[in-house]
Short mmCIF file of C-alpha atoms in Angstrom, two decimals:
data_model
loop_
_atom_site.label_atom_id
_atom_site.label_comp_id
_atom_site.label_asym_id
_atom_site.label_seq_id
_atom_site.Cartn_x
_atom_site.Cartn_y
_atom_site.Cartn_z
CA MET Z 1429 176.72 118.83 150.07
CA LYS Z 1430 178.89 118.64 146.85
CA PRO Z 1431 176.87 120.49 144.09
CA ASN Z 1432 175.89 118.15 141.20
CA GLY Z 1433 177.28 118.89 137.55
CA PHE Z 1434 173.96 121.45 136.37
CA LEU Z 1435 174.15 123.26 139.98
CA GLU Z 1436 178.18 123.28 139.84
CA ARG Z 1437 177.72 125.27 136.05
CA LEU Z 1438 175.60 127.35 137.31
CA LEU Z 1439 176.83 128.76 140.20
CA GLN Z 1440 180.12 129.24 138.23
CA LEU Z 1441 178.26 131.48 136.60
CA ALA Z 1442 176.79 132.94 139.32
CA TYR Z 1443 179.64 134.08 141.24
CA ASP Z 1444 181.53 134.86 138.39
CA GLU Z 1445 179.38 137.82 137.76
CA ASP Z 1446 179.22 138.64 141.22
CA LEU Z 1447 182.69 138.33 142.17
CA GLY Z 1448 184.29 139.20 139.17
CA ALA Z 1449 188.07 139.23 139.28
CA ALA Z 1450 188.51 141.24 142.75
CA GLY Z 1451 186.42 138.83 144.69
CA ASP Z 1452 183.87 140.37 147.19
CA LEU Z 1453 185.55 143.69 148.20
CA THR Z 1454 183.56 145.25 150.85
CA THR Z 1455 183.58 141.70 153.02
CA MET Z 1456 187.43 141.02 152.41
CA ALA Z 1457 187.91 144.45 153.88
CA LEU Z 1458 185.36 144.05 156.71
CA VAL Z 1459 185.47 140.91 157.85
CA PRO Z 1460 188.10 138.68 159.34
CA GLU Z 1461 189.23 135.32 157.83
CA HIS Z 1462 188.79 133.46 161.00
CA LEU Z 1463 185.73 134.93 162.02
CA TRP Z 1464 182.52 132.19 162.00
CA GLY Z 1465 178.89 133.22 161.84
CA GLU Z 1466 175.80 131.82 161.98
CA GLY Z 1467 172.05 132.68 160.86
CA GLU Z 1468 168.70 131.54 159.65
CA LEU Z 1469 166.90 131.64 156.48
CA MET Z 1470 163.33 133.21 157.34
CA ALA Z 1471 160.29 133.36 155.38
CA LYS Z 1472 158.72 136.90 155.36
CA GLU Z 1473 155.25 135.61 153.87
CA ALA Z 1474 153.13 132.54 153.03
CA LEU Z 1475 155.03 130.59 150.61
CA VAL Z 1476 155.29 126.68 148.92
CA PHE Z 1477 158.96 126.22 149.36
CA SER Z 1478 161.34 125.04 146.56
CA GLY Z 1479 165.04 124.59 145.59
CA ALA Z 1480 166.49 123.19 148.62
CA GLU Z 1481 168.89 121.41 146.63
CA ALA Z 1482 170.28 124.93 144.81
CA PHE Z 1483 170.15 126.55 148.37
CA LEU Z 1484 172.50 124.19 149.90
CA ALA Z 1485 174.54 124.01 146.73
CA ALA Z 1486 175.33 127.90 146.97
CA PHE Z 1487 177.05 127.65 150.30
CA ALA Z 1488 179.12 124.68 149.23
CA HIS Z 1489 180.28 125.80 146.07
CA VAL Z 1490 181.94 128.65 148.21
CA ASP Z 1491 183.10 126.83 151.25
CA GLU Z 1492 182.31 123.06 152.21
CA ARG Z 1493 182.40 124.09 155.70
CA VAL Z 1494 179.09 126.31 155.54
CA GLU Z 1495 176.92 123.98 157.91
CA VAL Z 1496 173.02 124.49 156.27
CA GLU Z 1497 170.48 122.59 158.08
CA MET Z 1498 166.64 122.56 156.11
CA LEU Z 1499 163.93 122.77 157.92
CA VAL Z 1500 161.52 122.37 155.27
CA SER Z 1501 161.53 120.23 152.11
CA ASP Z 1502 160.56 120.81 148.37
CA ALA Z 1503 157.21 121.34 147.93
CA GLN Z 1504 156.12 122.22 151.65
CA ARG Z 1505 153.70 125.02 152.28
CA CYS Z 1506 155.23 127.45 154.81
CA GLU Z 1507 153.58 130.25 156.86
CA ALA Z 1508 155.22 133.89 157.22
CA GLY Z 1509 157.50 133.80 160.05
CA ALA Z 1510 158.81 130.23 159.48
CA CYS Z 1511 162.13 129.51 160.04
CA LEU Z 1512 163.51 127.29 156.63
CA ALA Z 1513 167.02 126.89 157.35
CA ARG Z 1514 169.26 127.59 159.77
CA LEU Z 1515 173.13 127.87 159.02
CA LYS Z 1516 176.77 128.04 160.26
CA GLY Z 1517 180.40 128.51 158.81
CA PRO Z 1518 182.74 131.33 158.09
CA MET Z 1519 181.32 134.54 158.04
CA ARG Z 1520 183.11 135.63 155.01
CA ALA Z 1521 181.82 132.31 152.97
CA LEU Z 1522 178.18 133.57 154.50
CA LEU Z 1523 178.48 136.64 152.65
CA VAL Z 1524 179.54 136.04 149.45
CA ALA Z 1525 176.85 132.71 148.82
CA GLU Z 1526 173.89 135.07 150.66
CA ARG Z 1527 172.86 137.06 148.01
CA THR Z 1528 173.22 133.91 144.81
CA ALA Z 1529 171.58 131.27 147.26
CA LEU Z 1530 168.63 134.19 148.09
CA ASN Z 1531 168.32 134.94 144.67
CA LEU Z 1532 167.72 131.30 143.52
CA VAL Z 1533 165.48 129.95 145.93
CA GLN Z 1534 163.33 133.30 146.21
CA ARG Z 1535 162.87 132.62 142.40
CA THR Z 1536 162.29 129.28 142.91
CA SER Z 1537 159.59 129.28 145.58
CA GLY Z 1538 158.04 132.12 143.81
CA ILE Z 1539 157.19 129.69 141.07
CA ALA Z 1540 156.13 126.86 142.96
CA THR Z 1541 153.44 129.53 145.23
CA PHE Z 1542 152.47 130.47 141.89
CA ALA Z 1543 151.75 127.13 140.57
CA ALA Z 1544 150.32 126.00 143.96
CA LYS Z 1545 147.24 128.89 143.13
CA VAL Z 1546 146.78 127.95 139.59
CA ARG Z 1547 146.61 124.02 140.76
CA GLU Z 1548 144.16 124.87 143.49
CA ALA Z 1549 141.78 126.68 140.87
CA VAL Z 1550 141.32 123.47 138.71
CA GLU Z 1551 141.34 120.80 141.37
CA GLY Z 1552 138.73 118.51 140.58
CA THR Z 1553 138.87 118.93 136.92
CA LYS Z 1554 140.27 116.86 134.46
CA LEU Z 1555 142.74 119.80 133.06
CA ARG Z 1556 145.84 119.46 132.63
CA VAL Z 1557 147.97 122.51 133.12
CA VAL Z 1558 151.56 122.72 132.23
CA ASP Z 1559 154.74 125.27 131.64
CA THR Z 1560 156.25 125.84 128.70
CA ARG Z 1561 159.98 126.94 127.66
CA LYS Z 1562 159.61 130.85 129.10
CA THR Z 1563 162.23 130.37 131.22
CA SER Z 1564 164.97 132.22 132.26
CA PRO Z 1565 168.09 130.71 130.37
CA GLY Z 1566 170.13 128.49 132.58
CA LEU Z 1567 167.35 128.46 134.99
CA ARG Z 1568 165.08 125.92 133.45
CA MET Z 1569 165.50 123.05 135.32
CA LEU Z 1570 165.01 124.52 138.55
CA SER Z 1571 162.04 126.21 137.18
CA LYS Z 1572 160.36 123.64 135.82
CA GLN Z 1573 161.15 121.31 139.61
CA ALA Z 1574 159.44 124.15 141.06
CA VAL Z 1575 156.43 123.77 139.02
CA ARG Z 1576 156.36 120.23 140.05
CA HIS Z 1577 156.94 121.04 143.75
CA GLY Z 1578 153.66 123.45 143.20
CA GLY Z 1579 151.50 120.73 141.98
CA LEU Z 1580 151.72 121.03 138.44
CA GLN Z 1581 153.30 119.11 135.56
CA ASN Z 1582 155.80 119.72 133.26
CA HIS Z 1583 155.34 120.30 129.10
CA ARG Z 1584 158.68 119.44 127.17
CA PHE Z 1585 161.98 120.36 128.62
CA GLY Z 1586 163.76 122.02 125.93
CA LEU Z 1587 163.60 121.04 121.72
CA PHE Z 1588 165.02 117.44 122.38
CA ASP Z 1589 162.81 115.65 124.27
CA GLY Z 1590 159.13 116.82 122.11
CA VAL Z 1591 158.05 117.96 118.82
CA LEU Z 1592 156.33 120.85 118.62
CA ILE Z 1593 155.41 122.07 115.20
CA LYS Z 1594 154.73 126.00 115.33
CA ASP Z 1595 153.90 129.01 112.63
CA ASN Z 1596 157.78 129.85 112.27
CA HIS Z 1597 158.27 125.89 111.44
CA LEU Z 1598 155.18 125.64 108.84
CA ALA Z 1599 156.61 128.77 107.13
CA ALA Z 1600 159.53 126.88 106.11
CA LEU Z 1601 156.89 124.42 104.31
CA ASP Z 1602 154.67 127.37 102.56
CA GLY Z 1603 152.28 126.10 105.57
CA ASP Z 1604 151.68 122.65 104.62
CA ILE Z 1605 150.79 121.01 107.94
CA CYS Z 1606 150.10 117.58 106.36
CA GLU Z 1607 153.85 117.27 105.17
CA ALA Z 1608 155.08 118.97 108.57
CA VAL Z 1609 153.19 115.83 110.53
CA SER Z 1610 154.43 113.41 108.02
CA ARG Z 1611 158.12 114.22 108.05
CA ALA Z 1612 157.95 114.52 112.03
CA LYS Z 1613 156.31 111.22 112.33
CA GLN Z 1614 159.30 109.94 110.12
CA ALA Z 1615 161.93 111.87 111.58
CA THR Z 1616 160.34 110.21 114.99
CA HIS Z 1617 160.01 106.61 114.43
CA GLY Z 1618 156.12 107.33 115.77
CA LEU Z 1619 158.50 107.57 119.03
CA LEU Z 1620 157.20 110.63 120.17
CA LYS Z 1621 153.66 112.89 120.32
CA ILE Z 1622 153.40 115.17 117.19
CA GLU Z 1623 152.02 118.57 118.77
CA VAL Z 1624 151.04 121.52 115.75
CA GLU Z 1625 149.89 124.80 117.01
CA VAL Z 1626 147.41 126.25 114.91
CA SER Z 1627 145.21 129.44 115.13
CA ASN Z 1628 141.91 129.11 113.52
CA LEU Z 1629 139.65 126.38 112.63
CA LYS Z 1630 140.71 125.89 109.42
CA ALA Z 1631 144.17 124.97 110.24
CA LEU Z 1632 142.77 122.74 113.60
CA GLN Z 1633 140.79 120.89 110.60
CA GLU Z 1634 144.25 120.28 108.58
CA ALA Z 1635 145.96 119.32 111.99
CA ILE Z 1636 143.33 116.80 112.76
CA VAL Z 1637 143.38 115.17 109.23
CA ALA Z 1638 147.34 114.89 109.07
CA GLY Z 1639 147.12 112.93 112.01
CA ALA Z 1640 148.49 115.04 114.77
CA ASP Z 1641 148.20 113.55 118.51
CA VAL Z 1642 148.21 117.22 120.10
CA VAL Z 1643 146.81 120.58 118.54
CA MET Z 1644 147.85 124.05 120.13
CA LEU Z 1645 144.96 126.29 120.15
CA ASP Z 1646 147.18 129.79 119.82
CA ASN Z 1647 145.81 132.86 121.41
CA MET Z 1648 141.95 131.73 120.44
CA GLY Z 1649 139.33 133.91 122.29
CA ASP Z 1650 136.77 131.54 124.29
CA GLU Z 1651 134.32 131.80 121.63
CA GLU Z 1652 136.72 130.02 118.95
CA ILE Z 1653 137.98 127.53 121.47
CA VAL Z 1654 134.17 126.56 122.16
CA LYS Z 1655 133.89 126.25 118.42
CA ALA Z 1656 137.47 124.36 118.34
CA ILE Z 1657 136.24 121.79 120.82
CA ALA Z 1658 133.42 121.02 118.39
CA VAL Z 1659 135.59 120.33 115.16
CA ALA Z 1660 137.73 118.38 117.51
CA ALA Z 1661 134.90 116.20 118.48
CA GLY Z 1662 137.26 114.43 120.73
CA ARG Z 1663 139.69 113.01 117.57
CA VAL Z 1664 142.60 114.85 119.30
CA LEU Z 1665 144.19 116.36 122.72
CA LEU Z 1666 143.43 119.94 122.81
CA GLU Z 1667 145.76 122.44 124.65
CA VAL Z 1668 145.30 126.11 125.04
CA SER Z 1669 148.24 128.46 124.95
CA GLY Z 1670 148.23 132.38 124.90
CA GLN Z 1671 146.79 134.84 127.43
CA ILE Z 1672 145.92 132.19 130.18
CA THR Z 1673 144.72 133.69 133.72
CA VAL Z 1674 144.22 131.97 136.77
CA GLU Z 1675 140.81 133.24 136.27
CA ARG Z 1676 140.05 131.85 132.82
CA LEU Z 1677 140.98 128.14 134.03
CA SER Z 1678 137.56 127.14 135.37
CA ARG Z 1679 135.83 128.06 132.23
CA LEU Z 1680 138.56 126.08 130.04
CA ALA Z 1681 137.86 123.28 132.24
CA ALA Z 1682 134.18 123.18 132.17
CA TRP Z 1683 134.29 123.29 128.50
CA GLY Z 1684 136.56 120.30 128.03
CA VAL Z 1685 140.10 121.58 127.20
CA ASP Z 1686 142.53 118.72 127.73
CA TRP Z 1687 145.68 121.15 127.98
CA VAL Z 1688 146.50 124.41 129.21
CA SER Z 1689 149.77 125.54 128.93
CA MET Z 1690 150.63 128.60 130.90
CA GLY Z 1691 154.21 130.42 130.22
CA ALA Z 1692 153.45 132.64 133.14
CA LEU Z 1693 154.05 130.08 135.50
CA THR Z 1694 157.71 130.45 134.85
CA HIS Z 1695 158.17 133.78 133.14
CA SER Z 1696 155.94 136.00 135.80
CA ALA Z 1697 155.91 134.65 138.86
CA ARG Z 1698 156.85 136.82 141.63
CA ALA Z 1699 159.49 135.92 143.32
CA VAL Z 1700 159.00 135.24 147.32
CA ASP Z 1701 159.94 137.57 150.17
CA LEU Z 1702 163.09 135.77 152.10
CA SER Z 1703 165.39 137.05 154.83
CA LEU Z 1704 168.94 135.96 155.65
CA ASN Z 1705 170.48 137.11 158.71
CA PHE Z 1706 174.01 136.48 160.10
CA ARG Z 1707 175.83 137.12 163.46
CA PRO Z 1708 178.74 136.51 164.59
CA ILE Z 1709 179.57 133.23 166.78
CA VAL Z 1710 182.39 134.55 169.29
#
């Protein structure tokens, strides 16, 4: 498999970091160039797998002679002890790519696993849980893909595909929400939904009057959120953000919140425990 353009750039940076100008000193000193090896990627805990393309690309980037047989698919639930992939190829290439491949798939599978837990918490409700832009730079595409593999949905991908008017934007207009929404609608020709972040009920009312499509209730407590739902009275979609925990989701769903954006999906998901062990082919 040849890496696509995005993965090619990501992997080039990753290997530049890891190999530097000198290359893998340990492997070159100890492993004969002609030696071939084989091994398995194993799950050491229950997980939802994500990152097959990145895992394959990490080895192809180093040496296209490496053969990787994926035994699981993205979004698949795996039990502890499951074999996820089998590999065969030049031992030097396997060792060079090992850590980069593991770093990527442990993180993406960790995000997918956490997202699946969140999805289960809101199953049967109308609450839509989405991710945020709080991703490690360069890993957003893989991170947001992993959120989908866990069964949740994405918010906007970046600054280019959605309008979210935040407090720092409003500061440039002396806090004038109506002016901000008007300018955003004009600039996007009505083709995109306009979302406004607010932190109090007065600003919520201003955003509704201004014609916002979505209002984000930022870091509001439960009591204030209940009041905000009453104020909105279905005139605008309400998104809750900040201090979101799995335990809090059931309450937000019961009250009738439309969306919850959860930065923890990508910035705080724990990397899952995987192992990748090789042996020489003799």
